[in-house]
Coordinates of C-alpha atoms and ligand atoms in Angstrom, one line a residue:
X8 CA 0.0 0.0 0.0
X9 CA 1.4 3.5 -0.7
X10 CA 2.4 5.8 2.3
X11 CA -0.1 8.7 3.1
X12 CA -0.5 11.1 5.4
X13 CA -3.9 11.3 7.9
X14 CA -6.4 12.8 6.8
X15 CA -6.2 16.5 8.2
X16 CA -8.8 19.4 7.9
X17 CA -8.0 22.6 5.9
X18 CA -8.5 24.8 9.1
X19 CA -5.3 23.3 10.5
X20 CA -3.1 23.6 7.6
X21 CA -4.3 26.7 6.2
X22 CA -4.4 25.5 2.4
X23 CA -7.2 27.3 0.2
X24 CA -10.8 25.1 0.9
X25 CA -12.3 23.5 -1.9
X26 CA -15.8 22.2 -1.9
X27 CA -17.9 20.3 -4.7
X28 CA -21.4 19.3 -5.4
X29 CA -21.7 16.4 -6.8
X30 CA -25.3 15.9 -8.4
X31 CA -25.7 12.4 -10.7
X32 CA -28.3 14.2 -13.5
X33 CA -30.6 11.2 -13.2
X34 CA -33.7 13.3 -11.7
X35 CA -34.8 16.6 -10.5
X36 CA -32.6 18.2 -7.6
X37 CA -33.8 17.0 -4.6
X38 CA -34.3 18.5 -1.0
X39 CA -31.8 16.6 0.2
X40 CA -29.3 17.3 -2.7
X41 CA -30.3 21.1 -2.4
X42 CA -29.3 20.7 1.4
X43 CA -25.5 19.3 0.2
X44 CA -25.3 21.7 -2.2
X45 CA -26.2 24.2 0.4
X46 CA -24.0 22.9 3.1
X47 CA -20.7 22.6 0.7
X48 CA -21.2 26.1 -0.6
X49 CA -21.5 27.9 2.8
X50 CA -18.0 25.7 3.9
X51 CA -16.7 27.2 0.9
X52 CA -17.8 30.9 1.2
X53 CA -16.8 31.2 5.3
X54 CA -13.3 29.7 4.7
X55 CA -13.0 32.3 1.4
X56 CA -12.3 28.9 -0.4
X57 CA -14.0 27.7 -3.9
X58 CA -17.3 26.0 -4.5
X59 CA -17.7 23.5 -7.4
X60 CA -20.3 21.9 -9.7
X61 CA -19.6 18.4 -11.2
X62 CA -22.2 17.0 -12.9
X63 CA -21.6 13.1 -13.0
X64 CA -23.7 11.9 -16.1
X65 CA -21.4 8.6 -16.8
X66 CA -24.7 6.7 -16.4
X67 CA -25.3 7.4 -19.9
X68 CA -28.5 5.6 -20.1
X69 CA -30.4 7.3 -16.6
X70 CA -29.1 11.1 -17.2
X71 CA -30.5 13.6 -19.0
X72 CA -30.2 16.8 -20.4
X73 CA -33.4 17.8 -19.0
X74 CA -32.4 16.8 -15.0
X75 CA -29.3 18.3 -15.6
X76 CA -30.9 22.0 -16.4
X77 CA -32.8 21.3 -12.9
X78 CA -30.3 21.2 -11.1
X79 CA -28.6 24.5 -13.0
X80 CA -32.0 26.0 -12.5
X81 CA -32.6 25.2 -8.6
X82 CA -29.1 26.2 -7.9
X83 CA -29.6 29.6 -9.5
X84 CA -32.8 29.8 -7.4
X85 CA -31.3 29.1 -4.2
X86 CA -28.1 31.3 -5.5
X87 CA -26.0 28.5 -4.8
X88 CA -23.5 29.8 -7.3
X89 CA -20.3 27.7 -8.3
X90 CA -16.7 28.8 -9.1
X91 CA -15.4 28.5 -12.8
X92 CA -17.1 26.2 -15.1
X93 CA -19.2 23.2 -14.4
X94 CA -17.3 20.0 -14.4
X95 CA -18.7 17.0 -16.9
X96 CA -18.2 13.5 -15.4
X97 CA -18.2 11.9 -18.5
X98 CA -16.3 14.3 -20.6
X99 CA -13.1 13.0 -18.8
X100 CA -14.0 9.6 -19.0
X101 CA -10.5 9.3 -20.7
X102 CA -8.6 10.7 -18.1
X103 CA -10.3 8.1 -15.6
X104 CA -9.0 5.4 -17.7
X105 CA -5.5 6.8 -17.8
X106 CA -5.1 6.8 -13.9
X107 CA -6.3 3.6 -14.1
X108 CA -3.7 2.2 -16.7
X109 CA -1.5 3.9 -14.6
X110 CA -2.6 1.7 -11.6
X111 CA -1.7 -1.6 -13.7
X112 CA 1.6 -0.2 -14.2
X113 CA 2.7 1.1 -10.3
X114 CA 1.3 -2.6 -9.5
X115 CA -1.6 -1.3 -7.8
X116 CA -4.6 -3.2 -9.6
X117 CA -4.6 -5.8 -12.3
X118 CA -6.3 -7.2 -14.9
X119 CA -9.2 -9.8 -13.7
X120 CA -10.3 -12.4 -16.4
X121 CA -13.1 -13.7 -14.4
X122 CA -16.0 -14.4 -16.1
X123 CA -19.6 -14.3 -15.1
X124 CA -20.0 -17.7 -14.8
X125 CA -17.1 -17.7 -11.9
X126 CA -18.5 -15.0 -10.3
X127 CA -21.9 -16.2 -9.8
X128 CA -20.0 -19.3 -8.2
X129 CA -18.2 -17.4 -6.2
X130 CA -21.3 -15.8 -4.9
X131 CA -23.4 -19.3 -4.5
X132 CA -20.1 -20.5 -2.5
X133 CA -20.7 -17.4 -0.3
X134 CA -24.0 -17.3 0.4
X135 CA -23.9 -21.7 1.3
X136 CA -21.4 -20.9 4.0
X137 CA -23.3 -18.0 4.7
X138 CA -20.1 -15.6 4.1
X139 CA -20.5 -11.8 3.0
X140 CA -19.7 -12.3 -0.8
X141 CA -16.2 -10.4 -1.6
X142 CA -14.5 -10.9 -5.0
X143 CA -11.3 -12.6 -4.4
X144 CA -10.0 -12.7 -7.9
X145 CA -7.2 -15.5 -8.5
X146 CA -5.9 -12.8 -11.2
X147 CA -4.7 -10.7 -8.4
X148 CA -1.2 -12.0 -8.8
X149 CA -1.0 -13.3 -12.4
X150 CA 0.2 -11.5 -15.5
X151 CA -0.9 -13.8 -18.0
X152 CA -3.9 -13.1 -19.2
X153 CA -4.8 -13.0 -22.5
X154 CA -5.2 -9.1 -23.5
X155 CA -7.3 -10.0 -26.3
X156 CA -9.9 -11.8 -24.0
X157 CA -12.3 -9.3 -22.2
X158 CA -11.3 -8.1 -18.7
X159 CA -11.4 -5.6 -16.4
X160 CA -9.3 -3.9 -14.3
X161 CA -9.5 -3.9 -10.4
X162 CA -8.1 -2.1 -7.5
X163 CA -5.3 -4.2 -5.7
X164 CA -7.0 -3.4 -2.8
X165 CA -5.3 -4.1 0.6
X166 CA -6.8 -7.0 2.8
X167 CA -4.9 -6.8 5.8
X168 CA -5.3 -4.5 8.7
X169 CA -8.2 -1.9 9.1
X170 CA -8.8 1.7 7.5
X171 CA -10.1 4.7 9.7
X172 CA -11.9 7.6 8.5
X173 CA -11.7 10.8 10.8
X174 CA -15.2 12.0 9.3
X175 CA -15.7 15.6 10.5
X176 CA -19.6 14.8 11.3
X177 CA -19.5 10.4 11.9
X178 CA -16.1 10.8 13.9
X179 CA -13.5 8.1 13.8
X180 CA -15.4 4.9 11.7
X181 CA -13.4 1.9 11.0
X182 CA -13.8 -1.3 8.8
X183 CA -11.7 -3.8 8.1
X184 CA -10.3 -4.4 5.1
X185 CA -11.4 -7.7 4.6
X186 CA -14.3 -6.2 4.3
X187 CA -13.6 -4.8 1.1
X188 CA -12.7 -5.8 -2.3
X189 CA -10.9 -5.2 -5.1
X190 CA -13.6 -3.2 -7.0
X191 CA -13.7 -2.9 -10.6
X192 CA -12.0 0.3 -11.8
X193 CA -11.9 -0.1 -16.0
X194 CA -15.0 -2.5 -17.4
X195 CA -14.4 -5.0 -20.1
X196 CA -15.7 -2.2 -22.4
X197 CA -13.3 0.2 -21.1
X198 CA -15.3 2.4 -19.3
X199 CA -14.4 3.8 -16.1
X200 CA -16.8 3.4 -13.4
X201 CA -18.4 5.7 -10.8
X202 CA -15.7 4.7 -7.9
X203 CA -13.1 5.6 -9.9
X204 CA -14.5 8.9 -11.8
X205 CA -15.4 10.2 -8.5
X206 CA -11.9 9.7 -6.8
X207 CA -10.0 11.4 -10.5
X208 CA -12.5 14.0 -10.3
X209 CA -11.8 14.8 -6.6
X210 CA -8.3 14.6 -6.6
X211 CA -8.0 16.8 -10.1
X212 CA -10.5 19.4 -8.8
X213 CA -8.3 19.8 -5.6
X214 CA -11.3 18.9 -3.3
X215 CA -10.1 19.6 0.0
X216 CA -13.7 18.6 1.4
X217 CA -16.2 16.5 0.8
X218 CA -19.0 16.9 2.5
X219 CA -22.4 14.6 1.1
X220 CA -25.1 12.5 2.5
X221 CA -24.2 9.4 4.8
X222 CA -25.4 7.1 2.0
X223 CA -21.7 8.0 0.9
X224 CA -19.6 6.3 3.7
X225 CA -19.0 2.9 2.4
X226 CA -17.8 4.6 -0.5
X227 CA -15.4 6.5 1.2
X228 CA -13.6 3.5 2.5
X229 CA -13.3 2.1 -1.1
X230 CA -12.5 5.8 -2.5
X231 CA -9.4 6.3 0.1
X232 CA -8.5 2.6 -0.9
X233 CA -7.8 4.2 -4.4
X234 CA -6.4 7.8 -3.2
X235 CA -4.2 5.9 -1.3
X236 CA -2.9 3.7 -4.0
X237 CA -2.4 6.5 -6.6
X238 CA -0.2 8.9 -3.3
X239 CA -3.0 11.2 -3.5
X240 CA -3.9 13.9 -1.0
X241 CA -6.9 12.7 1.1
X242 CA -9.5 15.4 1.2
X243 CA -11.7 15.4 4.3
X244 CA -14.3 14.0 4.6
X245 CA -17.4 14.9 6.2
X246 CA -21.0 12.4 6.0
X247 CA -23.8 14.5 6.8
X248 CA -26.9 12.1 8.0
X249 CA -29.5 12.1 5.4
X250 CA -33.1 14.0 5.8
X251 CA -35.7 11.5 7.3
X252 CA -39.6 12.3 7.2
X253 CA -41.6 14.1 10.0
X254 CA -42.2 10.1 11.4
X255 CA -38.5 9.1 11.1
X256 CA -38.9 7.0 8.3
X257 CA -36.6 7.7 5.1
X258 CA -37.8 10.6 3.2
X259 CA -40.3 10.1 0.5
X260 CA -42.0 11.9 -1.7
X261 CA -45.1 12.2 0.5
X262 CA -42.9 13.8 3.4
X263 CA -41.6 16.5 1.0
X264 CA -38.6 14.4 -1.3
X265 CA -39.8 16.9 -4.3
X266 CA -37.6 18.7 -6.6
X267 CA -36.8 21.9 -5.3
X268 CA -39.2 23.0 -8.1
X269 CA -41.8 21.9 -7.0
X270 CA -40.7 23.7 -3.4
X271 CA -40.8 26.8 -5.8
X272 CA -44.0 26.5 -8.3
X273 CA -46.2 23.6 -6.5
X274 CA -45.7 25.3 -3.2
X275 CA -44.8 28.5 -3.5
X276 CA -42.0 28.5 -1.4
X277 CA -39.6 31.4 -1.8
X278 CA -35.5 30.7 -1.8
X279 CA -34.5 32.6 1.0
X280 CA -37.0 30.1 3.6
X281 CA -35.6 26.7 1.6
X282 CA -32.6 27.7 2.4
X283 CA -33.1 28.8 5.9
X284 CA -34.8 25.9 6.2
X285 CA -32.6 23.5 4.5
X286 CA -29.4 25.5 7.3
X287 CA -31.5 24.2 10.1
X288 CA -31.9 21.0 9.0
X289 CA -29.4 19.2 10.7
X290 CA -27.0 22.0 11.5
X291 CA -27.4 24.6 14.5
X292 CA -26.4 27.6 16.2
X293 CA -27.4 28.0 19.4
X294 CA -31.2 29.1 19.3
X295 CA -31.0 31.0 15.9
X296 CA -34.4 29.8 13.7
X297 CA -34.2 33.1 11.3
X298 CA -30.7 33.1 9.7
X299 CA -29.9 35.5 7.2
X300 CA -27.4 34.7 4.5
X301 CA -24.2 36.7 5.8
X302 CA -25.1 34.9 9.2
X303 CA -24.9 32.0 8.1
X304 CA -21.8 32.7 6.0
X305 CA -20.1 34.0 8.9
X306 CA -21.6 30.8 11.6
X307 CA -21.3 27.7 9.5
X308 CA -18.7 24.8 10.1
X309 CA -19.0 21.0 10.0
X310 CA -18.8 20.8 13.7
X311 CA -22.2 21.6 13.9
X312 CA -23.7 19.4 12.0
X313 CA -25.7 16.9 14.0
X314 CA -24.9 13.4 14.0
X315 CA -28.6 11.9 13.7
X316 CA -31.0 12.2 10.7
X317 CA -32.9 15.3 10.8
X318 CA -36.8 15.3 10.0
X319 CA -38.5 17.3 7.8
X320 CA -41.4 19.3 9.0
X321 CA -43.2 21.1 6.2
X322 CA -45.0 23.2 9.4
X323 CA -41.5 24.8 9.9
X324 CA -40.9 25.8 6.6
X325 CA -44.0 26.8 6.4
X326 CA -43.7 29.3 8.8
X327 CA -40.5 30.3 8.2
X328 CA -41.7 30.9 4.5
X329 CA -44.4 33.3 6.3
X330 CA -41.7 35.2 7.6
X331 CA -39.9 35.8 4.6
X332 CA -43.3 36.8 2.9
X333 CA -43.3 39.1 5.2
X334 CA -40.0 40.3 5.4
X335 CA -39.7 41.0 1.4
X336 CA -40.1 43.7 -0.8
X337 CA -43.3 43.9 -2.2
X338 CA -42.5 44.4 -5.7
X339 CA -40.0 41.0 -5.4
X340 CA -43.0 39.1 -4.1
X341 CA -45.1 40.8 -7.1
X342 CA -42.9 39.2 -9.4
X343 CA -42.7 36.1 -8.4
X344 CA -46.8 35.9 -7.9
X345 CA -47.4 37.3 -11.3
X346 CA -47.1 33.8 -13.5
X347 CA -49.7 32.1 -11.5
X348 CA -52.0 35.4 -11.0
X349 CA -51.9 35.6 -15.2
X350 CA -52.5 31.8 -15.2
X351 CA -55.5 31.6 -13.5
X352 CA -57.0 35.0 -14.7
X353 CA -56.3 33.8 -18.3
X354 CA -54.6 37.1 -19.5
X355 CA -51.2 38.7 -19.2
X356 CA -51.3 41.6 -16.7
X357 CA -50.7 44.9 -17.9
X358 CA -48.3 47.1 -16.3
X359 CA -50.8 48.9 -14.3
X360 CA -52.3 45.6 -13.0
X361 CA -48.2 44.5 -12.1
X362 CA -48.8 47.7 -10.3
X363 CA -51.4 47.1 -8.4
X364 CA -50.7 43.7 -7.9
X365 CA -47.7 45.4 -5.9
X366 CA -49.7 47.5 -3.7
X367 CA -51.7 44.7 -2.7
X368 CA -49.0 42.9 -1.6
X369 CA -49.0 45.2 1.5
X370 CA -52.1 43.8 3.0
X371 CA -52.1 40.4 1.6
X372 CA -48.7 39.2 2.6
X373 CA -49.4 39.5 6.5
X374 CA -52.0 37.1 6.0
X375 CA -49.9 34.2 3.7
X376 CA -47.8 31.6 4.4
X377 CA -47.1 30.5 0.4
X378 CA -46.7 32.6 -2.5
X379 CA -49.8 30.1 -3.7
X380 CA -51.6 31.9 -1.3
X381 CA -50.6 35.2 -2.0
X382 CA -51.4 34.6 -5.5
X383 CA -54.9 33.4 -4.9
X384 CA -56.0 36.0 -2.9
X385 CA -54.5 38.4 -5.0
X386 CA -56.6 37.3 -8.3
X387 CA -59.8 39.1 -7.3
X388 CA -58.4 42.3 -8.2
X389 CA -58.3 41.4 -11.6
X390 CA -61.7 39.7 -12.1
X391 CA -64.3 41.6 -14.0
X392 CA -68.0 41.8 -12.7
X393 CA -70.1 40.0 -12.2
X394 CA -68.1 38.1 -10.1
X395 CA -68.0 34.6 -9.6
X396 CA -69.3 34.0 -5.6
X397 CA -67.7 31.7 -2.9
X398 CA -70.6 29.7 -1.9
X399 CA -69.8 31.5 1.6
X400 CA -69.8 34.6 -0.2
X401 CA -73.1 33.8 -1.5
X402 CA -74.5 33.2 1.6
X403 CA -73.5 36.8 3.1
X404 CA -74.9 38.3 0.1
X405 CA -78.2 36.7 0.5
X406 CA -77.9 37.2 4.5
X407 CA -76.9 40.7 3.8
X408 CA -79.9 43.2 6.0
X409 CA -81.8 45.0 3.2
X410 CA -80.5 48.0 1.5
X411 CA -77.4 48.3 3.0
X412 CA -75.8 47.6 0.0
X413 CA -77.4 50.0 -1.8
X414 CA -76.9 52.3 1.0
X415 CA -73.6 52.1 1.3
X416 CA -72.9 51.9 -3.0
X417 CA -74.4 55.5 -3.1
X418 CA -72.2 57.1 0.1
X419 CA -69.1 55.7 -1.9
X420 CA -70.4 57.2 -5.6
X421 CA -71.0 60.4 -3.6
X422 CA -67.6 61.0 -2.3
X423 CA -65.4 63.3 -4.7
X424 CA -61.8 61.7 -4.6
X425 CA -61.4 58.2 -3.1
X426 CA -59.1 59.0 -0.3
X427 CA -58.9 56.5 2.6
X428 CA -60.3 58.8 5.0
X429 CA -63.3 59.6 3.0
X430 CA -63.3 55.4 1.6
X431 CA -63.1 54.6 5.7
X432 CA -66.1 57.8 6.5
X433 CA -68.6 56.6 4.1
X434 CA -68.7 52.6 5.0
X435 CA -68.5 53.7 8.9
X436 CA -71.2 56.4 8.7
X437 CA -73.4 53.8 6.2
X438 CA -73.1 51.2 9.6
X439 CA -73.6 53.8 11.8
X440 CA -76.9 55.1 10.5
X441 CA -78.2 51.9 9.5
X442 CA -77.5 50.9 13.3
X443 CA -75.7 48.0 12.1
X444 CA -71.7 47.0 13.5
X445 CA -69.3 47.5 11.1
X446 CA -68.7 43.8 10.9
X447 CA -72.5 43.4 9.6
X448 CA -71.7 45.6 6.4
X449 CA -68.5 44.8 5.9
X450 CA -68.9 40.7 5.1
X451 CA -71.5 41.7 2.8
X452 CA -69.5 44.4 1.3
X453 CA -66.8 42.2 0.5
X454 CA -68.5 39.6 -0.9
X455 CA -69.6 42.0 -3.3
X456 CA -66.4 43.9 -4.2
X457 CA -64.5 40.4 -3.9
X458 CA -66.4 37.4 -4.3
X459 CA -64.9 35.9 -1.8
X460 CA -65.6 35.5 2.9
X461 CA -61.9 36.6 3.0
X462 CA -59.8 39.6 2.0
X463 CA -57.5 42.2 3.5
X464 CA -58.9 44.7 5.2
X465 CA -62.0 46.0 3.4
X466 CA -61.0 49.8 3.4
X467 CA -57.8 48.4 1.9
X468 CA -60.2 46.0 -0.9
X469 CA -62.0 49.8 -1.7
X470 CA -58.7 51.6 -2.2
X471 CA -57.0 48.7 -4.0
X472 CA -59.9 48.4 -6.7
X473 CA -60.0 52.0 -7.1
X474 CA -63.3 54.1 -7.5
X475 CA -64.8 52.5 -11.0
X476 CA -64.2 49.0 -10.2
X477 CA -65.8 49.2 -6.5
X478 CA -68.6 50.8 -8.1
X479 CA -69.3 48.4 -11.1
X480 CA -68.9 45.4 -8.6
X481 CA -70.9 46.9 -6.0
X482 CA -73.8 47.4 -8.6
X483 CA -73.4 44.2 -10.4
X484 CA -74.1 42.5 -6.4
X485 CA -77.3 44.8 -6.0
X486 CA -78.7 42.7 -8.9
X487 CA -77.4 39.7 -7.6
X488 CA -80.2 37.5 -7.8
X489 CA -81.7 36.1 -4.3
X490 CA -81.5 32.6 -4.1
X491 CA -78.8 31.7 -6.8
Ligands
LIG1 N1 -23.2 11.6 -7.7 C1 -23.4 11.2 -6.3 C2 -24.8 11.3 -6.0 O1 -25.5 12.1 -6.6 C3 -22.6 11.9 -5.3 C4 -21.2 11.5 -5.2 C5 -20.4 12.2 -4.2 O2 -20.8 13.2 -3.6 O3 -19.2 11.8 -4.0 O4 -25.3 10.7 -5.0

């Protein structure tokens, strides 16, 4: 086995950090994923190091172009950007053969002319004495195969003594390596496969620090088998536990294992709460819930990573989302509401709608927790009369006492300008002569001006809709037939 130094972490030796995400284009960019990508790039940005994308697409038949512009697409959402240019697994494919050739020749793997037959023998003899199957390949220590005949190459891997990872979140792990095998590097088709394509990609990106889900540790003792036999720098590793589901069981897509576009369009999530979210979600600091971005920048490390799964709890993002809603500018949340507003309205807004869809975002963003439901109770601005009634909305119409309506339709055409003190004076002074409460006039008002049993404020409905559109609405529910 070559020499090699212990694994050491970058803080101690001062050398530049470099991270990587890793991301195998065979689906949509999961939560999880989105939480590695999200955990490698803050390691990178608090040590000043470098943050890098490798897309590894070698399994030509299960990636796709269209999975790897999600993943480019929910890392731009969550601004997880990435330092030069993206890395292509496959595009170096001959690279990972030439380390691999050069393995044969240091003496450090071999050609294995096993066939399938053997192998399956090999396995049958295992399983009858009820051993763990490991390849023990008689070509270990011969040189004569035939070239012509199909191999493949495999790691010489050592089968004495025991390895140790120093994993920054798992701590010290051991396995013996008896345990392991001499994994296939090159195929008979000369391919490289993932174990080795991940260990050439590492070591030639410079990753100082891998950090990625714990599905990942048996890996690691094959990888550093490898890293070890080339005299390679050993990066660091770090096996983060992976996300379980609000009942501990293995995330699925019913607990929330979506893309992080469906986080985005399906739930209307915005970025800033995934990622807050995603930070939280296994990783602490102290009591902090609400973590802005240069916090977290400034708090993260591996140490605090926890060492048990975490679970997800779409009640937490949920109201952190609420914050954020809250917290934003109302022109960003316009924006992002706009596509499902026009959607469901069936037109393109104009500017003037973009702009009032902004000033509504004053009162209806206290009220949401989802940029679904921001949208939604935004679209009855831009409904025409008549309107189409909430059966509850119905139901305060027809409940409404008689003529207050009317009443309260010819205070608000009598008023000159449509200021919010005069908007606020005619609806009070309507409730006040009619001696109704204010609540009794404005349900039914606002199932009239929206259609709908909730709204903002109903001062803020009447200034949002503007003078016209009040009116029309407001006349259109006088005629509202009973009954319907
Ligand atoms: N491509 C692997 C995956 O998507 C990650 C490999 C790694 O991080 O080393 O699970």
């Amino acid at each position: 086995m070559a020499s090699h130094n212990p694994t050491q972490s970058d803080e101690a030796t001062g050398a530049q950090v470099v991270t990587r995400f890793a991301p195998s284009p065979t689906g949509f960019l999961h939560i999880g994923g989105a939480r590695t990508a999200l955990f490698n790039w803050l390691f990178a940005r608090h040590h000043g190091g470098k943050f890098l994308l490798r897309i590894e697409d070698t399994d030509r038949a299960r990636s796709t172009d269209a999975a790897i512009d999600a993943i480019i697409d929910g890392m731009q959402w969550l601004s997880l950007d990435w330092d030069g240019d993206t890395v292509y697994q496959f595009s170096r494919a001959d690279r990972h053969a030439a380390v691999a050739q050069e393995l044969l020749e240091k003496g450090e793997a071999y050609r294995c002319y096993l066939t399938q037959d053997e192998l399956a023998a090999m396995r049958t003899e295992a399983q009858e004495k009820r051993l763990p199957f490991r390849v023990r390949s008689p070509w270990r220590d011969r040189t004569d195969g035939d070239l012509s005949v199909p191999h493949v190459i495999r790691l010489k891997a050592p089968q004495d003594g025991e390895v140790t990872i120093s994993d920054k979140v798992q701590g010290d792990v051991t396995v013996q390596n008896a345990e392991l095998d001499d994994f296939i590097l090159l195929r008979s088709d000369g391919t490289p496969t993932y174990m080795l394509s991940v260990v050439v990609d590492d070591n030639d990106m410079g990753i100082t620090h891998v950090i990625r889900g714990d599905d990942h540790l048996n890996n690691a003792f094959r990888q550093l088998a490898l890293i070890r036999a080339m005299g390679w720098r050993e990066p660091t590793y770090a096996h983060v536990p992976l996300i379980h589901g609000a009942d501990g069981a293995k995330l699925s897509k019913r607990h929330g294992a979506l893309g992080v576009d469906a986080y985005r369009d399906e739930l209307g999530f915005l970025p800033e709460a995934v990622n807050n979210y995603l930070l939280r979600l296994g990783w602490g600091h102290g009591d902090a819930e609400i973590i802005s971005r240069d916090e977290a920048i400034a708090w993260f490390g591996i140490d605090n990573v926890g060492r048990s799964p975490s679970r997800f709890d779409f009640k937490k993002l949920e109201n952190l989302n609420g914050h954020y809603i809250r917290e934003s500018e109302n022109s960003y949340l316009a924006d992002i509401a706009k596509p499902r507003v026009e959607k469901l309205v069936g037109r393109a807004l104009s500017d003037a709608d973009l702009a009032l869809l902004t000033a509504a975002m004053e009162s209806l963003k206290p009220r949401a927790k989802t940029m679904i439901e921001v949208a939604d109770s935004a679209l009855f601005l831009f409904e025409t009369a008549p309107l189409n009634f909430e059966e509850k909305a119905a139901q305060q119409l027809r409940d409404a006492p008689d003529g207050i309506l009317a009443a309260v339709t010819a205070k608000l055409r009598a008023i000159d300008g449509w200021s919010a003190e005069d908007i606020e004076h005619a609806v009070r002074s309507t409730s006040e002569e009619a001696g109704l409460g204010l609540g009794k006039l404005a349900q039914p008002l606002r199932a009239a001006l929206t259609g709908r049993s909730v709204s903002p404020g109903i001062f803020d409905v009447l200034a949002l809709l503007g003078r016209d559109n009040s009116l029309a609405r407001l006349d259109a529910a006088h005629n509202y037939p009973a009954g319907t």
